[in-house]
Amino acid sequence: MNRLYLDANASEPLRPAARAAMLAAMDHAGNPSSVHAEGRAARQILERGRAAVARLFQARAQDVVFTSGATEANALALRTLSPGRRVLAGATEHPAVLQAVPAIELLPVQPDGPFDPAALEAALRNGPPALVCLMAANNETGVLHPLSQAAEICRRHGALLHVDAVQVPGRAVLDWAAIAPDSIAVSAHKLGGPKGVGALVVRAGLDVVPLWRGGGQERGRRGGTEALPAIAGFAAAIEELRPAGAERLQGLREAIERGARTPVAGASAPRLPNTSCLILPGLPAETQVIALDLAGIAVSAGAACSSGKVAASTTLRAMGFGEHAGCAIRMSLPWNAPDDAPERFLSAYHALRARRDR
């Protein structure tokens, strides 16, 4: 069966350039921390990767810390920024943030998904110093938070801002220099790189508090020998990101939404060009996911990190969808989505709707 993969927000297919870079890096025997020629060659690969991540977020290379992924990057950010501060997070944030520290205060979101500026103002005005955590783009709906507005509110009240930017690279262009968050988390496999590597970008001057210590790698901010092949693949994937690719995906997404004839969560808000959260009232998300899988189409319900289980979306509940939160699937187009993706998806989706209506 020629399957159709529409679950890019869980993990993008590996880009050929990333695979090639990883294979080449595997031939380097040296450890990046060694001073001999082999070690220096490995260090060059490492630092080229660091520079690529820095360019992606308009940051300095020395402010990039490599991690095992965005979950670790989020945890590292909160460990660094939260001491002496209460932690506020949007009600639709990823579990990697919501479970990173024991007590987090949830900020409400508007019905179309972005954070509520008035609620953030009130929370920061009436309490002690805070750390605010907001996703650049929601992984389920694709809704983009207005980060420039959030950053302005945070600066006005002396709050720090951490951004989980996992879903944005290659899909939306943000002015990171203007937003100037205190930290940013990113993961390679969400942009066509390998699984198992990510990074934390920290504001210049912040002292990162490591989750564990080791031999002084990453300037003492993250112990353990760096995953050199994965970092090489990460950098190569970044170099492959093209705005034109996002424009093509938006055209495919719009064709799917027109043809689906069903509510789309966050449809009135700015969204990622590749993401649709489609609600089919009366049909549980689990049933939809399984039926589409049997038809050769991979989609998801909620976050992939809810591993192995399909439940009502907490994101959609926070947006006020009530019982319909359990009837939504996420369709997220990958970088290599075929041009006939709308036709193939809609054929299976309408068959699913017909089964519901019988």
XYZ file of C-alpha atoms in Angstrom:
358
model
C 0.000 0.000 0.000
C 1.302 3.460 -0.917
C 0.745 5.168 2.409
C 0.185 8.893 2.935
C 2.049 10.332 5.930
C 0.269 13.378 7.413
C 1.742 13.478 10.916
C 4.648 15.894 10.464
C 4.017 17.686 13.747
C 4.848 14.427 15.515
C 7.966 13.935 13.409
C 9.017 15.093 9.964
C 10.476 12.591 7.501
C 14.271 12.694 7.506
C 15.637 14.973 4.794
C 18.147 13.337 2.417
C 20.740 16.035 3.168
C 20.443 15.276 6.877
C 20.946 11.567 6.279
C 24.030 12.232 4.154
C 25.508 14.565 6.768
C 24.937 12.013 9.511
C 26.641 9.231 7.548
C 29.629 11.475 6.842
C 29.924 12.454 10.515
C 29.895 8.812 11.563
C 33.229 8.378 9.827
C 34.881 10.842 12.217
C 36.484 8.874 15.034
C 37.507 11.890 17.066
C 35.802 13.201 20.197
C 34.968 16.933 19.926
C 36.645 17.490 23.310
C 39.987 16.013 22.188
C 42.811 18.319 21.088
C 44.412 16.121 18.405
C 43.627 16.481 14.703
C 40.769 13.963 14.791
C 39.213 15.742 17.752
C 39.558 19.123 16.066
C 37.819 17.783 12.957
C 34.935 16.565 15.113
C 34.840 19.929 16.885
C 34.428 21.663 13.527
C 31.318 19.591 12.791
C 29.951 20.391 16.242
C 30.520 24.116 15.913
C 29.076 24.254 12.411
C 25.942 22.726 13.888
C 25.901 25.265 16.674
C 26.235 28.117 14.194
C 23.324 26.738 12.122
C 21.004 26.686 15.133
C 22.145 30.183 16.111
C 21.345 31.558 12.638
C 17.904 29.987 12.784
C 17.058 32.063 15.862
C 19.183 35.162 15.203
C 21.327 34.312 18.210
C 25.010 33.924 19.044
C 26.567 30.498 18.535
C 27.952 30.487 22.090
C 24.388 30.767 23.425
C 23.322 27.407 21.901
C 23.340 24.320 24.139
C 22.810 20.947 22.451
C 20.410 18.544 24.168
C 18.679 15.232 23.472
C 15.592 17.079 22.218
C 13.106 19.784 23.102
C 11.838 17.995 26.222
C 15.297 18.225 27.758
C 15.730 21.770 26.425
C 12.478 22.843 28.081
C 13.510 21.216 31.362
C 16.919 22.886 31.181
C 15.314 26.271 30.527
C 12.922 25.979 33.446
C 15.682 24.811 35.772
C 17.717 27.852 34.733
C 14.991 30.493 34.731
C 12.464 29.441 37.378
C 14.380 29.749 40.701
C 12.814 32.573 42.725
C 9.992 32.953 40.220
C 6.524 31.526 39.829
C 5.971 29.798 36.511
C 3.078 30.753 34.227
C 2.237 28.755 31.113
C -0.477 28.862 28.506
C -3.251 26.341 29.063
C -2.479 24.780 25.663
C 1.242 24.258 26.254
C 3.027 20.977 25.590
C 3.410 18.455 28.446
C 7.192 18.925 28.195
C 6.642 22.370 29.740
C 3.608 21.678 31.910
C 5.350 18.789 33.666
C 8.820 20.321 33.902
C 8.346 21.836 37.368
C 5.986 20.915 40.237
C 3.706 23.949 40.277
C 2.667 25.849 37.156
C -0.078 28.440 36.931
C -2.127 28.095 33.740
C -2.929 31.131 31.648
C -6.238 31.012 29.729
C -6.301 31.154 25.957
C -8.816 32.830 23.692
C -11.413 30.694 21.874
C -9.320 30.689 18.690
C -6.208 29.583 20.590
C -3.774 32.475 21.241
C -2.956 33.449 24.814
C -5.165 36.057 26.511
C -3.121 39.311 26.809
C -5.409 40.748 29.494
C -5.046 37.616 31.609
C -1.261 37.721 31.250
C -1.185 41.401 32.221
C -3.307 40.724 35.291
C -1.235 37.715 36.360
C 2.035 39.626 36.107
C 0.659 42.792 37.693
C -0.649 41.085 40.811
C 2.104 38.700 41.776
C 5.806 38.172 42.460
C 8.413 37.860 39.673
C 7.462 35.299 37.031
C 8.688 33.099 34.241
C 6.206 32.904 31.343
C 6.247 29.858 29.024
C 4.518 30.055 25.638
C 4.738 27.889 22.521
C 5.548 29.707 19.317
C 2.952 27.499 17.607
C 0.600 24.920 19.068
C 1.427 21.378 18.045
C -2.247 20.320 17.722
C -3.919 23.306 16.066
C -0.956 25.133 14.533
C -2.145 28.372 16.176
C 0.633 30.949 16.532
C 0.903 32.897 19.765
C 1.554 36.639 19.230
C 4.992 36.397 20.824
C 5.973 40.016 20.223
C 2.993 41.112 22.301
C 3.787 38.563 24.991
C 7.416 39.682 25.121
C 6.384 43.313 25.470
C 4.070 42.475 28.381
C 6.764 40.377 30.055
C 9.379 43.124 29.755
C 6.970 45.680 31.183
C 6.549 43.580 34.314
C 10.089 42.255 34.676
C 9.081 38.696 33.730
C 11.231 36.232 31.826
C 9.931 34.540 28.661
C 10.676 30.979 27.543
C 9.482 29.871 24.095
C 8.973 26.302 22.930
C 9.642 26.885 19.220
C 9.550 23.245 18.141
C 6.855 23.544 15.457
C 7.979 26.803 13.829
C 11.250 26.285 11.885
C 10.617 25.983 8.178
C 6.929 26.749 8.613
C 6.738 30.341 9.878
C 9.214 33.216 9.856
C 9.487 35.087 13.157
C 11.657 38.065 14.062
C 13.484 36.445 16.951
C 15.759 39.434 17.446
C 12.718 41.652 18.050
C 10.918 39.134 20.254
C 14.123 38.578 22.266
C 12.941 35.705 24.493
C 15.156 34.635 27.365
C 15.306 31.081 26.061
C 14.105 28.991 23.101
C 13.717 25.211 22.808
C 13.935 23.376 19.476
C 14.086 19.759 18.288
C 15.736 18.426 15.122
C 13.175 15.799 14.157
C 10.411 18.387 13.822
C 12.212 20.046 10.915
C 13.469 17.024 9.010
C 16.523 16.189 11.100
C 17.134 13.079 13.196
C 15.344 12.112 16.390
C 17.271 12.407 19.637
C 18.872 15.838 19.322
C 17.669 19.354 20.063
C 18.934 22.594 21.486
C 18.297 25.318 24.020
C 19.114 28.875 22.985
C 19.678 31.108 26.011
C 19.867 34.875 26.206
C 23.395 36.229 26.359
C 24.535 36.620 29.955
C 22.335 33.918 31.483
C 24.139 31.226 33.448
C 22.620 27.866 32.522
C 22.031 25.536 35.484
C 22.821 22.032 34.119
C 20.455 19.132 34.688
C 23.545 16.985 35.183
C 27.246 17.655 35.200
C 29.966 15.787 33.374
C 33.265 16.495 31.711
C 32.621 20.143 30.959
C 31.011 19.700 27.555
C 28.765 22.467 26.184
C 30.716 25.023 28.260
C 29.775 23.115 31.402
C 26.053 23.503 30.708
C 25.262 19.914 29.656
C 27.510 17.001 30.513
C 28.256 14.116 28.165
C 29.874 13.724 24.756
C 27.797 15.429 22.098
C 25.845 13.285 19.596
C 27.969 14.395 16.653
C 26.191 12.561 13.776
C 22.801 13.735 15.016
C 24.037 17.316 15.320
C 25.430 17.150 11.774
C 22.021 15.978 10.544
C 20.323 18.724 12.554
C 22.460 21.396 10.875
C 21.935 19.958 7.402
C 18.162 19.912 7.893
C 18.221 23.563 8.960
C 20.063 24.498 5.773
C 17.283 22.833 3.740
C 14.462 25.005 5.147
C 12.843 27.117 2.417
C 9.920 29.619 2.650
C 8.600 28.380 -0.692
C 8.059 24.957 0.843
C 5.769 26.435 3.476
C 3.767 28.263 0.812
C 3.187 25.027 -1.090
C 2.040 23.259 2.060
C -0.396 26.060 2.839
C -2.034 25.561 -0.545
C -2.452 21.846 0.160
C -3.799 22.536 3.640
C -6.346 25.026 2.356
C -7.563 22.516 -0.227
C -8.036 19.925 2.518
C -9.950 22.316 4.759
C -12.240 23.445 1.946
C -13.021 19.888 1.022
C -13.391 18.535 4.550
C -16.479 20.684 5.269
C -16.055 20.364 9.019
C -15.028 22.722 11.855
C -11.309 23.558 12.065
C -9.961 24.459 15.502
C -8.230 27.846 15.491
C -9.316 28.604 11.925
C -9.705 32.330 12.625
C -6.223 32.726 14.130
C -2.829 32.890 12.420
C -1.655 29.290 12.047
C 1.154 27.154 10.719
C 0.723 26.539 6.982
C 0.825 22.750 7.301
C -1.568 22.064 10.188
C -5.315 21.414 10.421
C -7.179 20.271 13.504
C -10.378 18.831 12.022
C -13.423 18.158 14.219
C -15.944 15.530 13.170
C -18.696 15.709 15.821
C -20.102 12.399 16.922
C -17.098 10.307 15.912
C -14.378 9.700 18.543
C -10.871 10.693 17.549
C -9.572 7.178 18.146
C -12.071 5.779 15.635
C -11.029 8.359 13.057
C -7.305 7.726 13.516
C -7.710 3.942 13.217
C -10.026 4.145 10.198
C -7.684 6.475 8.341
C -4.714 4.292 9.242
C -6.479 1.292 7.746
C -7.055 3.416 4.629
C -3.301 4.036 4.416
C -3.229 7.536 5.906
C -1.278 8.483 9.040
C -2.756 11.273 11.161
C -2.929 11.758 14.916
C -5.176 12.947 17.689
C -3.612 15.325 20.182
C 0.114 15.290 20.865
C 2.266 12.347 19.824
C 3.905 12.558 23.223
C 0.712 11.196 24.753
C 2.326 8.035 23.419
C 0.088 5.114 22.711
C -3.133 6.670 23.896
C -5.882 8.712 22.283
C -7.864 10.942 24.613
C -9.855 14.150 24.452
C -7.540 17.016 23.580
C -6.689 19.219 26.555
C -5.798 21.938 24.047
C -9.295 21.915 22.566
C -10.867 21.786 26.020
C -8.884 24.898 26.952
C -10.245 26.533 23.780
C -13.821 25.756 24.872
C -14.705 22.893 22.517
C -16.227 20.792 25.307
C -17.323 17.304 24.231
C -16.127 17.947 20.680
C -12.546 17.960 22.030
C -12.695 14.182 21.827
C -13.702 14.201 18.145
C -10.712 15.970 16.598
C -7.790 14.754 14.537
C -4.635 16.590 13.565
C -3.567 16.550 9.944
C -0.038 17.944 9.553
C 1.624 17.961 6.145
C 5.323 17.035 5.949
C 7.932 18.839 3.873
C 7.658 16.150 1.180
C 3.861 15.900 1.043
C 2.713 14.824 -2.441
C 0.602 17.165 -4.538
C -2.289 14.695 -4.483
C -2.424 14.664 -0.653
C -5.735 16.611 -0.510
C -7.473 14.278 -2.968
C -6.283 11.142 -1.191
C -7.049 12.423 2.296
C -10.493 13.747 1.412
C -11.517 10.501 -0.257
C -10.835 8.585 2.954
C -12.239 11.346 5.180
C -15.564 11.519 3.334
C -15.855 7.735 3.529
C -15.353 8.085 7.272
C -18.064 10.727 7.486
C -20.437 8.509 5.479
C -19.869 5.664 7.950
C -20.771 8.043 10.806
C -23.947 9.166 9.067
C -25.259 5.705 8.206
